[in-house]
PDB file of C-alpha atoms in Angstrom:
ATOM      1  CA  MET Y  15      43.402  27.171  14.960  1.00  0.00           C
ATOM      2  CA  ILE Y  16      43.299  23.447  14.068  1.00  0.00           C
ATOM      3  CA  PRO Y  17      46.418  22.282  12.183  1.00  0.00           C
ATOM      4  CA  LYS Y  18      45.637  21.214   8.620  1.00  0.00           C
ATOM      5  CA  SER Y  19      47.165  17.771   9.131  1.00  0.00           C
ATOM      6  CA  ILE Y  20      44.912  17.080  12.158  1.00  0.00           C
ATOM      7  CA  PHE Y  21      41.833  18.336  10.241  1.00  0.00           C
ATOM      8  CA  GLN Y  22      42.594  16.024   7.286  1.00  0.00           C
ATOM      9  CA  PHE Y  23      43.101  13.075   9.661  1.00  0.00           C
ATOM     10  CA  SER Y  24      39.802  13.831  11.412  1.00  0.00           C
ATOM     11  CA  MET Y  25      37.913  14.029   8.119  1.00  0.00           C
ATOM     12  CA  ALA Y  26      39.439  10.761   6.948  1.00  0.00           C
ATOM     13  CA  ALA Y  27      38.436   9.066  10.207  1.00  0.00           C
ATOM     14  CA  LEU Y  28      34.917  10.493   9.895  1.00  0.00           C
ATOM     15  CA  LEU Y  29      34.553   9.169   6.351  1.00  0.00           C
ATOM     16  CA  LEU Y  30      35.790   5.735   7.411  1.00  0.00           C
ATOM     17  CA  THR Y  31      33.305   5.714  10.281  1.00  0.00           C
ATOM     18  CA  CYS Y  32      30.334   7.097   8.350  1.00  0.00           C
ATOM     19  CA  GLY Y  33      31.044   5.428   5.020  1.00  0.00           C
ATOM     20  CA  PRO Y  34      28.733   2.444   5.632  1.00  0.00           C
ATOM     21  CA  ILE Y  35      26.005   4.778   6.923  1.00  0.00           C
ATOM     22  CA  LEU Y  36      26.310   7.022   3.877  1.00  0.00           C
ATOM     23  CA  ALA Y  37      26.194   3.983   1.591  1.00  0.00           C
ATOM     24  CA  GLN Y  38      23.030   2.781   3.303  1.00  0.00           C
ATOM     25  CA  SER Y  39      21.433   6.205   2.947  1.00  0.00           C
ATOM     26  CA  LEU Y  40      22.016   6.062  -0.786  1.00  0.00           C
ATOM     27  CA  GLN Y  41      20.015   2.839  -0.869  1.00  0.00           C
ATOM     28  CA  ARG Y  42      17.068   4.097   1.172  1.00  0.00           C
ATOM     29  CA  SER Y  43      14.838   4.333  -1.905  1.00  0.00           C
ATOM     30  CA  VAL Y  44      13.717   1.790  -4.480  1.00  0.00           C
ATOM     31  CA  PRO Y  45      11.934   2.581  -7.749  1.00  0.00           C
ATOM     32  CA  LEU Y  46       8.242   1.907  -8.289  1.00  0.00           C
ATOM     33  CA  GLU Y  47       7.204   0.712 -11.733  1.00  0.00           C
ATOM     34  CA  PHE Y  48       3.726   1.634 -12.964  1.00  0.00           C
ATOM     35  CA  THR Y  49       2.185  -0.563 -15.659  1.00  0.00           C
ATOM     36  CA  SER Y  50      -0.261   0.679 -18.285  1.00  0.00           C
ATOM     37  CA  GLN Y  51      -3.052  -0.999 -16.261  1.00  0.00           C
ATOM     38  CA  GLY Y  52      -2.127   1.064 -13.187  1.00  0.00           C
ATOM     39  CA  THR Y  53      -0.478  -1.781 -11.272  1.00  0.00           C
ATOM     40  CA  ILE Y  54       2.515  -0.828  -9.098  1.00  0.00           C
ATOM     41  CA  LEU Y  55       5.538  -3.150  -9.194  1.00  0.00           C
ATOM     42  CA  VAL Y  56       8.577  -3.169  -6.914  1.00  0.00           C
ATOM     43  CA  GLN Y  57      11.705  -5.329  -6.820  1.00  0.00           C
ATOM     44  CA  GLY Y  58      12.658  -7.218  -3.666  1.00  0.00           C
ATOM     45  CA  ILE Y  59      14.026 -10.445  -2.221  1.00  0.00           C
ATOM     46  CA  LEU Y  60      12.482 -13.609  -0.786  1.00  0.00           C
ATOM     47  CA  GLY Y  61      14.567 -15.585   1.677  1.00  0.00           C
ATOM     48  CA  ASP Y  62      18.243 -14.625   1.598  1.00  0.00           C
ATOM     49  CA  THR Y  63      18.965 -14.310  -2.106  1.00  0.00           C
ATOM     50  CA  LEU Y  64      15.902 -15.064  -4.277  1.00  0.00           C
ATOM     51  CA  LYS Y  65      15.200 -11.963  -6.352  1.00  0.00           C
ATOM     52  CA  ALA Y  66      11.484 -11.273  -6.578  1.00  0.00           C
ATOM     53  CA  ARG Y  67       9.118  -8.953  -8.387  1.00  0.00           C
ATOM     54  CA  PHE Y  68       6.165  -7.850  -6.266  1.00  0.00           C
ATOM     55  CA  VAL Y  69       2.860  -6.152  -6.947  1.00  0.00           C
ATOM     56  CA  LEU Y  70       2.377  -3.440  -4.321  1.00  0.00           C
ATOM     57  CA  ASP Y  71      -1.202  -4.006  -3.170  1.00  0.00           C
ATOM     58  CA  THR Y  72      -2.099  -2.399   0.161  1.00  0.00           C
ATOM     59  CA  GLY Y  73      -5.606  -3.859  -0.076  1.00  0.00           C
ATOM     60  CA  ALA Y  74      -4.394  -7.472  -0.233  1.00  0.00           C
ATOM     61  CA  GLY Y  75      -4.440  -7.901   3.548  1.00  0.00           C
ATOM     62  CA  CYS Y  76      -1.486 -10.303   3.760  1.00  0.00           C
ATOM     63  CA  HIS Y  77       1.601 -11.006   1.672  1.00  0.00           C
ATOM     64  CA  VAL Y  78       1.094 -13.539  -1.130  1.00  0.00           C
ATOM     65  CA  ILE Y  79       3.715 -15.463  -3.149  1.00  0.00           C
ATOM     66  CA  SER Y  80       3.599 -17.918  -6.038  1.00  0.00           C
ATOM     67  CA  TYR Y  81       4.069 -21.675  -5.702  1.00  0.00           C
ATOM     68  CA  ARG Y  82       7.020 -21.249  -8.049  1.00  0.00           C
ATOM     69  CA  ALA Y  83       8.741 -19.026  -5.483  1.00  0.00           C
ATOM     70  CA  LEU Y  84       7.656 -21.184  -2.518  1.00  0.00           C
ATOM     71  CA  ARG Y  85       9.423 -24.251  -3.943  1.00  0.00           C
ATOM     72  CA  LYS Y  86      12.738 -22.339  -3.831  1.00  0.00           C
ATOM     73  CA  LEU Y  87      12.419 -21.410  -0.143  1.00  0.00           C
ATOM     74  CA  GLN Y  88      12.682 -23.191   3.180  1.00  0.00           C
ATOM     75  CA  ALA Y  89       9.136 -22.736   4.441  1.00  0.00           C
ATOM     76  CA  SER Y  90       7.051 -23.967   7.367  1.00  0.00           C
ATOM     77  CA  GLU Y  91       3.311 -24.625   7.054  1.00  0.00           C
ATOM     78  CA  LEU Y  92       1.009 -22.387   9.082  1.00  0.00           C
ATOM     79  CA  GLY Y  93      -2.280 -23.975   8.052  1.00  0.00           C
ATOM     80  CA  ARG Y  94      -4.882 -22.105   6.018  1.00  0.00           C
ATOM     81  CA  TYR Y  95      -5.626 -18.410   6.060  1.00  0.00           C
ATOM     82  CA  VAL Y  96      -9.089 -17.015   5.395  1.00  0.00           C
ATOM     83  CA  ASN Y  97      -9.767 -13.340   4.788  1.00  0.00           C
ATOM     84  CA  PHE Y  98     -12.160 -11.314   2.680  1.00  0.00           C
ATOM     85  CA  GLN Y  99     -11.719  -8.838  -0.138  1.00  0.00           C
ATOM     86  CA  ALA Y 100     -13.399  -5.446   0.124  1.00  0.00           C
ATOM     87  CA  ASP Y 101     -16.299  -6.688  -2.012  1.00  0.00           C
ATOM     88  CA  GLY Y 102     -16.931  -9.578   0.374  1.00  0.00           C
ATOM     89  CA  THR Y 103     -15.248 -12.287  -1.718  1.00  0.00           C
ATOM     90  CA  ARG Y 104     -13.769 -14.975   0.537  1.00  0.00           C
ATOM     91  CA  GLN Y 105     -10.069 -15.769   0.107  1.00  0.00           C
ATOM     92  CA  ASP Y 106      -9.040 -19.188   1.437  1.00  0.00           C
ATOM     93  CA  ARG Y 107      -5.377 -20.017   0.846  1.00  0.00           C
ATOM     94  CA  PRO Y 108      -2.586 -22.096   2.414  1.00  0.00           C
ATOM     95  CA  MET Y 109      -0.167 -20.035   4.511  1.00  0.00           C
ATOM     96  CA  TYR Y 110       3.534 -20.524   5.209  1.00  0.00           C
ATOM     97  CA  GLU Y 111       6.283 -18.886   7.218  1.00  0.00           C
ATOM     98  CA  ILE Y 112       9.315 -18.078   5.070  1.00  0.00           C
ATOM     99  CA  PRO Y 113      12.780 -16.970   6.256  1.00  0.00           C
ATOM    100  CA  ALA Y 114      12.557 -13.357   5.115  1.00  0.00           C
ATOM    101  CA  LEU Y 115      11.007 -10.845   2.720  1.00  0.00           C
ATOM    102  CA  GLY Y 116      12.901  -7.700   1.811  1.00  0.00           C
ATOM    103  CA  VAL Y 117      12.610  -4.523  -0.249  1.00  0.00           C
ATOM    104  CA  GLY Y 118      15.574  -2.152  -0.423  1.00  0.00           C
ATOM    105  CA  PRO Y 119      17.232  -1.894   3.008  1.00  0.00           C
ATOM    106  CA  ALA Y 120      14.162  -3.161   4.875  1.00  0.00           C
ATOM    107  CA  VAL Y 121      13.758  -6.836   5.729  1.00  0.00           C
ATOM    108  CA  GLN Y 122      10.813  -8.536   7.394  1.00  0.00           C
ATOM    109  CA  VAL Y 123      12.076 -11.632   9.215  1.00  0.00           C
ATOM    110  CA  ALA Y 124       9.961 -14.818   9.267  1.00  0.00           C
ATOM    111  CA  PRO Y 125       6.849 -13.281   7.678  1.00  0.00           C
ATOM    112  CA  ALA Y 126       3.652 -15.221   7.099  1.00  0.00           C
ATOM    113  CA  VAL Y 127       2.715 -15.454   3.414  1.00  0.00           C
ATOM    114  CA  ALA Y 128      -0.261 -16.940   1.628  1.00  0.00           C
ATOM    115  CA  VAL Y 129       0.292 -18.876  -1.599  1.00  0.00           C
ATOM    116  CA  TRP Y 130      -1.750 -18.390  -4.774  1.00  0.00           C
ATOM    117  CA  ASP Y 131      -1.370 -20.573  -7.854  1.00  0.00           C
ATOM    118  CA  MET Y 132      -2.630 -17.791 -10.171  1.00  0.00           C
ATOM    119  CA  LEU Y 133       0.660 -15.938  -9.606  1.00  0.00           C
ATOM    120  CA  ASP Y 134       2.650 -18.731 -11.274  1.00  0.00           C
ATOM    121  CA  SER Y 135       1.604 -17.527 -14.711  1.00  0.00           C
ATOM    122  CA  SER Y 136       1.343 -13.817 -13.897  1.00  0.00           C
ATOM    123  CA  GLY Y 137       4.934 -12.679 -14.434  1.00  0.00           C
ATOM    124  CA  VAL Y 138       5.331 -11.623 -10.784  1.00  0.00           C
ATOM    125  CA  ASP Y 139       6.554 -13.571  -7.770  1.00  0.00           C
ATOM    126  CA  GLY Y 140       4.308 -12.147  -5.104  1.00  0.00           C
ATOM    127  CA  ILE Y 141       2.108  -9.434  -3.653  1.00  0.00           C
ATOM    128  CA  LEU Y 142       3.520  -7.000  -1.113  1.00  0.00           C
ATOM    129  CA  SER Y 143       0.811  -5.929   1.346  1.00  0.00           C
ATOM    130  CA  ALA Y 144       0.550  -3.081   3.852  1.00  0.00           C
ATOM    131  CA  ALA Y 145       1.799  -5.564   6.474  1.00  0.00           C
ATOM    132  CA  PHE Y 146       5.315  -4.654   5.286  1.00  0.00           C
ATOM    133  CA  PHE Y 147       4.742  -1.132   6.681  1.00  0.00           C
ATOM    134  CA  ARG Y 148       3.554  -2.354  10.106  1.00  0.00           C
ATOM    135  CA  ASN Y 149       6.724  -1.540  12.063  1.00  0.00           C
ATOM    136  CA  ARG Y 150       8.530   0.958   9.845  1.00  0.00           C
ATOM    137  CA  VAL Y 151       8.046   4.413   8.343  1.00  0.00           C
ATOM    138  CA  VAL Y 152       7.733   4.284   4.558  1.00  0.00           C
ATOM    139  CA  THR Y 153       7.147   6.996   1.962  1.00  0.00           C
ATOM    140  CA  LEU Y 154       5.306   6.350  -1.292  1.00  0.00           C
ATOM    141  CA  ASP Y 155       6.385   9.121  -3.638  1.00  0.00           C
ATOM    142  CA  PHE Y 156       3.949   9.096  -6.549  1.00  0.00           C
ATOM    143  CA  THR Y 157       5.820  12.005  -8.161  1.00  0.00           C
ATOM    144  CA  ALA Y 158       9.322  10.516  -8.231  1.00  0.00           C
ATOM    145  CA  ARG Y 159       7.800   7.009  -8.441  1.00  0.00           C
ATOM    146  CA  GLU Y 160       9.807   5.541  -5.600  1.00  0.00           C
ATOM    147  CA  MET Y 161       9.450   3.929  -2.181  1.00  0.00           C
ATOM    148  CA  VAL Y 162      11.597   5.521   0.524  1.00  0.00           C
ATOM    149  CA  PHE Y 163      12.454   4.022   3.916  1.00  0.00           C
ATOM    150  CA  GLU Y 164      12.706   6.768   6.502  1.00  0.00           C
ATOM    151  CA  ASP Y 165      14.901   7.165   9.576  1.00  0.00           C
ATOM    152  CA  SER Y 166      14.365   9.528  12.516  1.00  0.00           C
ATOM    153  CA  LEU Y 167      16.094  12.465  10.793  1.00  0.00           C
ATOM    154  CA  SER Y 168      14.346  12.097   7.449  1.00  0.00           C
ATOM    155  CA  LEU Y 169      11.004  11.710   9.251  1.00  0.00           C
ATOM    156  CA  LEU Y 170      11.526  15.091  10.923  1.00  0.00           C
ATOM    157  CA  LYS Y 171      12.033  16.656   7.502  1.00  0.00           C
ATOM    158  CA  ARG Y 172       8.860  14.998   6.195  1.00  0.00           C
ATOM    159  CA  LEU Y 173       6.975  16.413   9.191  1.00  0.00           C
ATOM    160  CA  GLU Y 174       8.256  19.919   8.441  1.00  0.00           C
ATOM    161  CA  GLU Y 175       7.191  19.702   4.794  1.00  0.00           C
ATOM    162  CA  GLY Y 176       3.838  18.000   5.181  1.00  0.00           C
ATOM    163  CA  GLU Y 177       0.449  17.773   6.810  1.00  0.00           C
ATOM    164  CA  ILE Y 178      -0.428  15.018   9.286  1.00  0.00           C
ATOM    165  CA  VAL Y 179      -3.534  12.995   8.465  1.00  0.00           C
ATOM    166  CA  PRO Y 180      -4.808  10.345  10.931  1.00  0.00           C
ATOM    167  CA  VAL Y 181      -5.410   6.829   9.636  1.00  0.00           C
ATOM    168  CA  LYS Y 182      -6.878   3.670  11.110  1.00  0.00           C
ATOM    169  CA  THR Y 183      -5.450   0.181  10.780  1.00  0.00           C
ATOM    170  CA  GLN Y 184      -6.976  -3.266  10.984  1.00  0.00           C
ATOM    171  CA  ASP Y 185      -4.489  -5.932  12.091  1.00  0.00           C
ATOM    172  CA  ASP Y 186      -5.515  -9.513  11.346  1.00  0.00           C
ATOM    173  CA  ARG Y 187      -3.707 -11.702  13.896  1.00  0.00           C
ATOM    174  CA  GLY Y 188      -0.312 -10.309  12.942  1.00  0.00           C
ATOM    175  CA  ARG Y 189      -0.586 -11.814   9.459  1.00  0.00           C
ATOM    176  CA  GLY Y 190      -2.476  -9.154   7.538  1.00  0.00           C
ATOM    177  CA  LEU Y 191      -2.870  -5.400   7.814  1.00  0.00           C
ATOM    178  CA  LEU Y 192      -5.231  -2.868   6.207  1.00  0.00           C
ATOM    179  CA  VAL Y 193      -5.131   0.945   6.246  1.00  0.00           C
ATOM    180  CA  PHE Y 194      -8.188   3.236   6.243  1.00  0.00           C
ATOM    181  CA  PHE Y 195      -8.705   6.939   5.537  1.00  0.00           C
ATOM    182  CA  ASP Y 196     -11.766   9.009   6.440  1.00  0.00           C
ATOM    183  CA  VAL Y 197     -13.151  10.483   3.217  1.00  0.00           C
ATOM    184  CA  SER Y 198     -15.728  13.233   2.693  1.00  0.00           C
ATOM    185  CA  ALA Y 199     -18.265  13.151  -0.128  1.00  0.00           C
ATOM    186  CA  PRO Y 200     -21.245  15.334  -1.167  1.00  0.00           C
ATOM    187  CA  VAL Y 201     -24.271  15.665   1.135  1.00  0.00           C
ATOM    188  CA  ASP Y 202     -21.949  15.838   4.166  1.00  0.00           C
ATOM    189  CA  HIS Y 203     -21.134  12.151   4.338  1.00  0.00           C
ATOM    190  CA  ILE Y 204     -17.894  10.892   5.904  1.00  0.00           C
ATOM    191  CA  LEU Y 205     -16.901   7.457   4.669  1.00  0.00           C
ATOM    192  CA  GLU Y 206     -14.318   5.053   6.077  1.00  0.00           C
ATOM    193  CA  CYS Y 207     -12.373   3.905   3.015  1.00  0.00           C
ATOM    194  CA  LEU Y 208      -9.718   1.242   2.576  1.00  0.00           C
ATOM    195  CA  PHE Y 209      -6.458   2.455   1.010  1.00  0.00           C
ATOM    196  CA  ASP Y 210      -5.999  -0.049  -1.817  1.00  0.00           C
ATOM    197  CA  THR Y 211      -3.193   0.527  -4.322  1.00  0.00           C
ATOM    198  CA  GLY Y 212      -4.566  -2.364  -6.355  1.00  0.00           C
ATOM    199  CA  ALA Y 213      -7.936  -0.713  -7.108  1.00  0.00           C
ATOM    200  CA  GLY Y 214      -9.663   2.495  -8.084  1.00  0.00           C
ATOM    201  CA  THR Y 215     -12.165   4.565  -6.125  1.00  0.00           C
ATOM    202  CA  THR Y 216     -15.121   2.334  -5.274  1.00  0.00           C
ATOM    203  CA  LEU Y 217     -18.003   2.808  -2.832  1.00  0.00           C
ATOM    204  CA  ASP Y 218     -20.676   0.494  -1.532  1.00  0.00           C
ATOM    205  CA  GLU Y 219     -23.815   0.464  -3.687  1.00  0.00           C
ATOM    206  CA  ARG Y 220     -25.958   1.957  -0.902  1.00  0.00           C
ATOM    207  CA  TYR Y 221     -24.291   5.325  -1.567  1.00  0.00           C
ATOM    208  CA  LEU Y 222     -25.964   5.506  -4.973  1.00  0.00           C
ATOM    209  CA  LYS Y 223     -29.060   6.825  -3.184  1.00  0.00           C
ATOM    210  CA  LEU Y 224     -27.324   8.755  -0.415  1.00  0.00           C
ATOM    211  CA  LEU Y 225     -24.898  10.796  -2.547  1.00  0.00           C
ATOM    212  CA  LYS Y 226     -25.400  13.036  -5.562  1.00  0.00           C
ATOM    213  CA  VAL Y 227     -24.115  10.639  -8.214  1.00  0.00           C
ATOM    214  CA  ILE Y 228     -23.753  12.165 -11.677  1.00  0.00           C
ATOM    215  CA  LYS Y 229     -24.881   9.994 -14.618  1.00  0.00           C
ATOM    216  CA  PRO Y 230     -25.081   6.603 -12.844  1.00  0.00           C
ATOM    217  CA  GLN Y 231     -24.817   3.671 -15.229  1.00  0.00           C
ATOM    218  CA  GLN Y 232     -25.132  -0.044 -14.547  1.00  0.00           C
ATOM    219  CA  TRP Y 233     -22.670  -2.542 -16.004  1.00  0.00           C
ATOM    220  CA  VAL Y 234     -22.002  -6.251 -15.815  1.00  0.00           C
ATOM    221  CA  GLY Y 235     -18.630  -7.668 -14.823  1.00  0.00           C
ATOM    222  CA  ILE Y 236     -17.145 -11.129 -14.429  1.00  0.00           C
ATOM    223  CA  GLY Y 237     -15.952 -12.304 -11.017  1.00  0.00           C
ATOM    224  CA  GLU Y 238     -12.850 -14.324 -10.164  1.00  0.00           C
ATOM    225  CA  LYS Y 239     -14.807 -17.570 -10.521  1.00  0.00           C
ATOM    226  CA  GLY Y 240     -16.448 -16.547 -13.812  1.00  0.00           C
ATOM    227  CA  GLU Y 241     -19.762 -15.469 -12.319  1.00  0.00           C
ATOM    228  CA  ARG Y 242     -21.639 -12.380 -13.534  1.00  0.00           C
ATOM    229  CA  GLN Y 243     -21.462  -9.388 -11.223  1.00  0.00           C
ATOM    230  CA  PHE Y 244     -23.618  -6.283 -11.444  1.00  0.00           C
ATOM    231  CA  ALA Y 245     -22.248  -2.893 -10.422  1.00  0.00           C
ATOM    232  CA  TRP Y 246     -22.643   0.787 -11.159  1.00  0.00           C
ATOM    233  CA  SER Y 247     -20.389   3.608 -12.252  1.00  0.00           C
ATOM    234  CA  GLY Y 248     -20.803   7.371 -12.200  1.00  0.00           C
ATOM    235  CA  SER Y 249     -19.063  10.434 -10.862  1.00  0.00           C
ATOM    236  CA  LEU Y 250     -19.179  12.660  -7.804  1.00  0.00           C
ATOM    237  CA  GLU Y 251     -18.813  16.414  -7.627  1.00  0.00           C
ATOM    238  CA  TYR Y 252     -15.896  15.801  -5.267  1.00  0.00           C
ATOM    239  CA  ILE Y 253     -14.427  13.231  -2.918  1.00  0.00           C
ATOM    240  CA  ALA Y 254     -11.657  14.277  -0.519  1.00  0.00           C
ATOM    241  CA  LEU Y 255      -9.792  13.282   2.624  1.00  0.00           C
ATOM    242  CA  THR Y 256     -11.657  14.529   5.676  1.00  0.00           C
ATOM    243  CA  PHE Y 257      -8.621  15.668   7.662  1.00  0.00           C
ATOM    244  CA  ALA Y 258      -6.457  17.041   4.838  1.00  0.00           C
ATOM    245  CA  ASN Y 259      -6.563  20.363   3.058  1.00  0.00           C
ATOM    246  CA  GLY Y 260      -7.352  19.980  -0.647  1.00  0.00           C
ATOM    247  CA  VAL Y 261      -6.399  16.308  -1.013  1.00  0.00           C
ATOM    248  CA  GLY Y 262      -8.952  14.614  -3.212  1.00  0.00           C
ATOM    249  CA  LEU Y 263     -10.618  14.558  -6.604  1.00  0.00           C
ATOM    250  CA  ASP Y 264     -13.149  16.844  -8.291  1.00  0.00           C
ATOM    251  CA  ASP Y 265     -15.622  15.373 -10.785  1.00  0.00           C
ATOM    252  CA  ALA Y 266     -14.346  12.002  -9.606  1.00  0.00           C
ATOM    253  CA  PRO Y 267     -15.196   8.795 -11.492  1.00  0.00           C
ATOM    254  CA  VAL Y 268     -16.456   6.279  -8.936  1.00  0.00           C
ATOM    255  CA  GLY Y 269     -17.599   2.669  -9.064  1.00  0.00           C
ATOM    256  CA  PHE Y 270     -20.390   1.291  -6.860  1.00  0.00           C
ATOM    257  CA  VAL Y 271     -20.301  -2.362  -5.820  1.00  0.00           C
ATOM    258  CA  PRO Y 272     -22.921  -4.255  -3.787  1.00  0.00           C
ATOM    259  CA  ASN Y 273     -22.169  -5.811  -0.398  1.00  0.00           C
ATOM    260  CA  MET Y 274     -18.815  -4.153   0.277  1.00  0.00           C
ATOM    261  CA  LEU Y 275     -17.395  -4.851   3.727  1.00  0.00           C
ATOM    262  CA  TYR Y 276     -16.427  -1.184   4.126  1.00  0.00           C
ATOM    263  CA  ASP Y 277     -17.886   2.134   3.036  1.00  0.00           C
ATOM    264  CA  GLY Y 278     -15.470   2.085   0.123  1.00  0.00           C
ATOM    265  CA  ARG Y 279     -11.872   2.103  -1.028  1.00  0.00           C
ATOM    266  CA  ILE Y 280      -9.530   4.598  -2.636  1.00  0.00           C
ATOM    267  CA  GLY Y 281      -6.558   3.727  -4.819  1.00  0.00           C
ATOM    268  CA  TRP Y 282      -3.161   5.293  -5.459  1.00  0.00           C
ATOM    269  CA  ASN Y 283      -4.631   7.471  -8.237  1.00  0.00           C
ATOM    270  CA  PHE Y 284      -6.457   9.366  -5.480  1.00  0.00           C
ATOM    271  CA  PHE Y 285      -2.978  10.692  -4.626  1.00  0.00           C
ATOM    272  CA  THR Y 286      -1.528  11.209  -8.113  1.00  0.00           C
ATOM    273  CA  GLY Y 287       1.409  13.616  -7.967  1.00  0.00           C
ATOM    274  CA  ARG Y 288       1.595  13.502  -4.179  1.00  0.00           C
ATOM    275  CA  VAL Y 289       4.064  12.204  -1.591  1.00  0.00           C
ATOM    276  CA  LEU Y 290       2.699  10.121   1.321  1.00  0.00           C
ATOM    277  CA  THR Y 291       4.739   9.037   4.349  1.00  0.00           C
ATOM    278  CA  PHE Y 292       3.101   6.207   6.303  1.00  0.00           C
ATOM    279  CA  ASN Y 293       3.887   6.038  10.019  1.00  0.00           C
ATOM    280  CA  LEU Y 294       1.537   3.209  10.908  1.00  0.00           C
ATOM    281  CA  PRO Y 295       3.035   2.570  14.362  1.00  0.00           C
ATOM    282  CA  GLU Y 296       1.839   6.092  15.227  1.00  0.00           C
ATOM    283  CA  GLN Y 297      -1.394   5.820  13.161  1.00  0.00           C
ATOM    284  CA  TYR Y 298      -0.822   8.741  10.802  1.00  0.00           C
ATOM    285  CA  VAL Y 299       0.249   9.659   7.280  1.00  0.00           C
ATOM    286  CA  ILE Y 300       2.193  12.761   6.287  1.00  0.00           C
ATOM    287  CA  ILE Y 301       1.093  14.281   2.978  1.00  0.00           C
ATOM    288  CA  LYS Y 302       3.620  16.697   1.499  1.00  0.00           C
ATOM    289  CA  LYS Y 303       2.205  20.163   0.941  1.00  0.00           C
ATOM    290  CA  GLN Y 304       1.950  21.317  -2.662  1.00  0.00           C
TER     291      GLN Y 304
END
């Protein structure tokens, strides 16, 4: 039998040793704020100490910050960065390397960030892209509305509670990253769709004729540069992940846009009430069973 005094000493030593680890575990999650427009916001840090408010936009490609934030950081020019939005719109912005970008306990050292003057008057300091998930396992809990950074033990628990769904990634020279799901739609079509937390469910216009679209209706929108843009809206009997059981939407409202670079995109509302763990180094997502 272990003497009580030795047991108490051992427990005290264990607490002293594990205290920092336990404190870190309490900080593994950060809240996600959802605006009335459906935008997801998360608090973080730029550099060593500059508090920042980010839009979580997994369809952005690369991280983006405001000029207001850039002026407060020690940054090195990386030239210009050109990429394209899902609808084919060209994005051409100056790019810089900043000391660090962090959310919760996770820090990305010396990340490349584009700079966009429109953010200066937006009320946010930057856009957090899927590139932040490139080398770490991150859970987006749309039920508890939080972002959780996983370790090896917590990942095992996620695997026990969920279903593995394969994803594809597109890495743009180490500066940007996009994530794609395979999605099934009526008439036995499998579509490769961008996961874009900054948008709703949208498909390329060619699927107006290929799928059974309910009540298609044309509308006119205004582009970023003020130009008129024509698109369609309607609904589908269903749209669901190809490799997941019951994950999707019935009677789903869908937009149709001409000249998309991909088959389509799905937003966070595709996963309302669900918990997704992204393990992009291993090219899969765990979706918690309901």
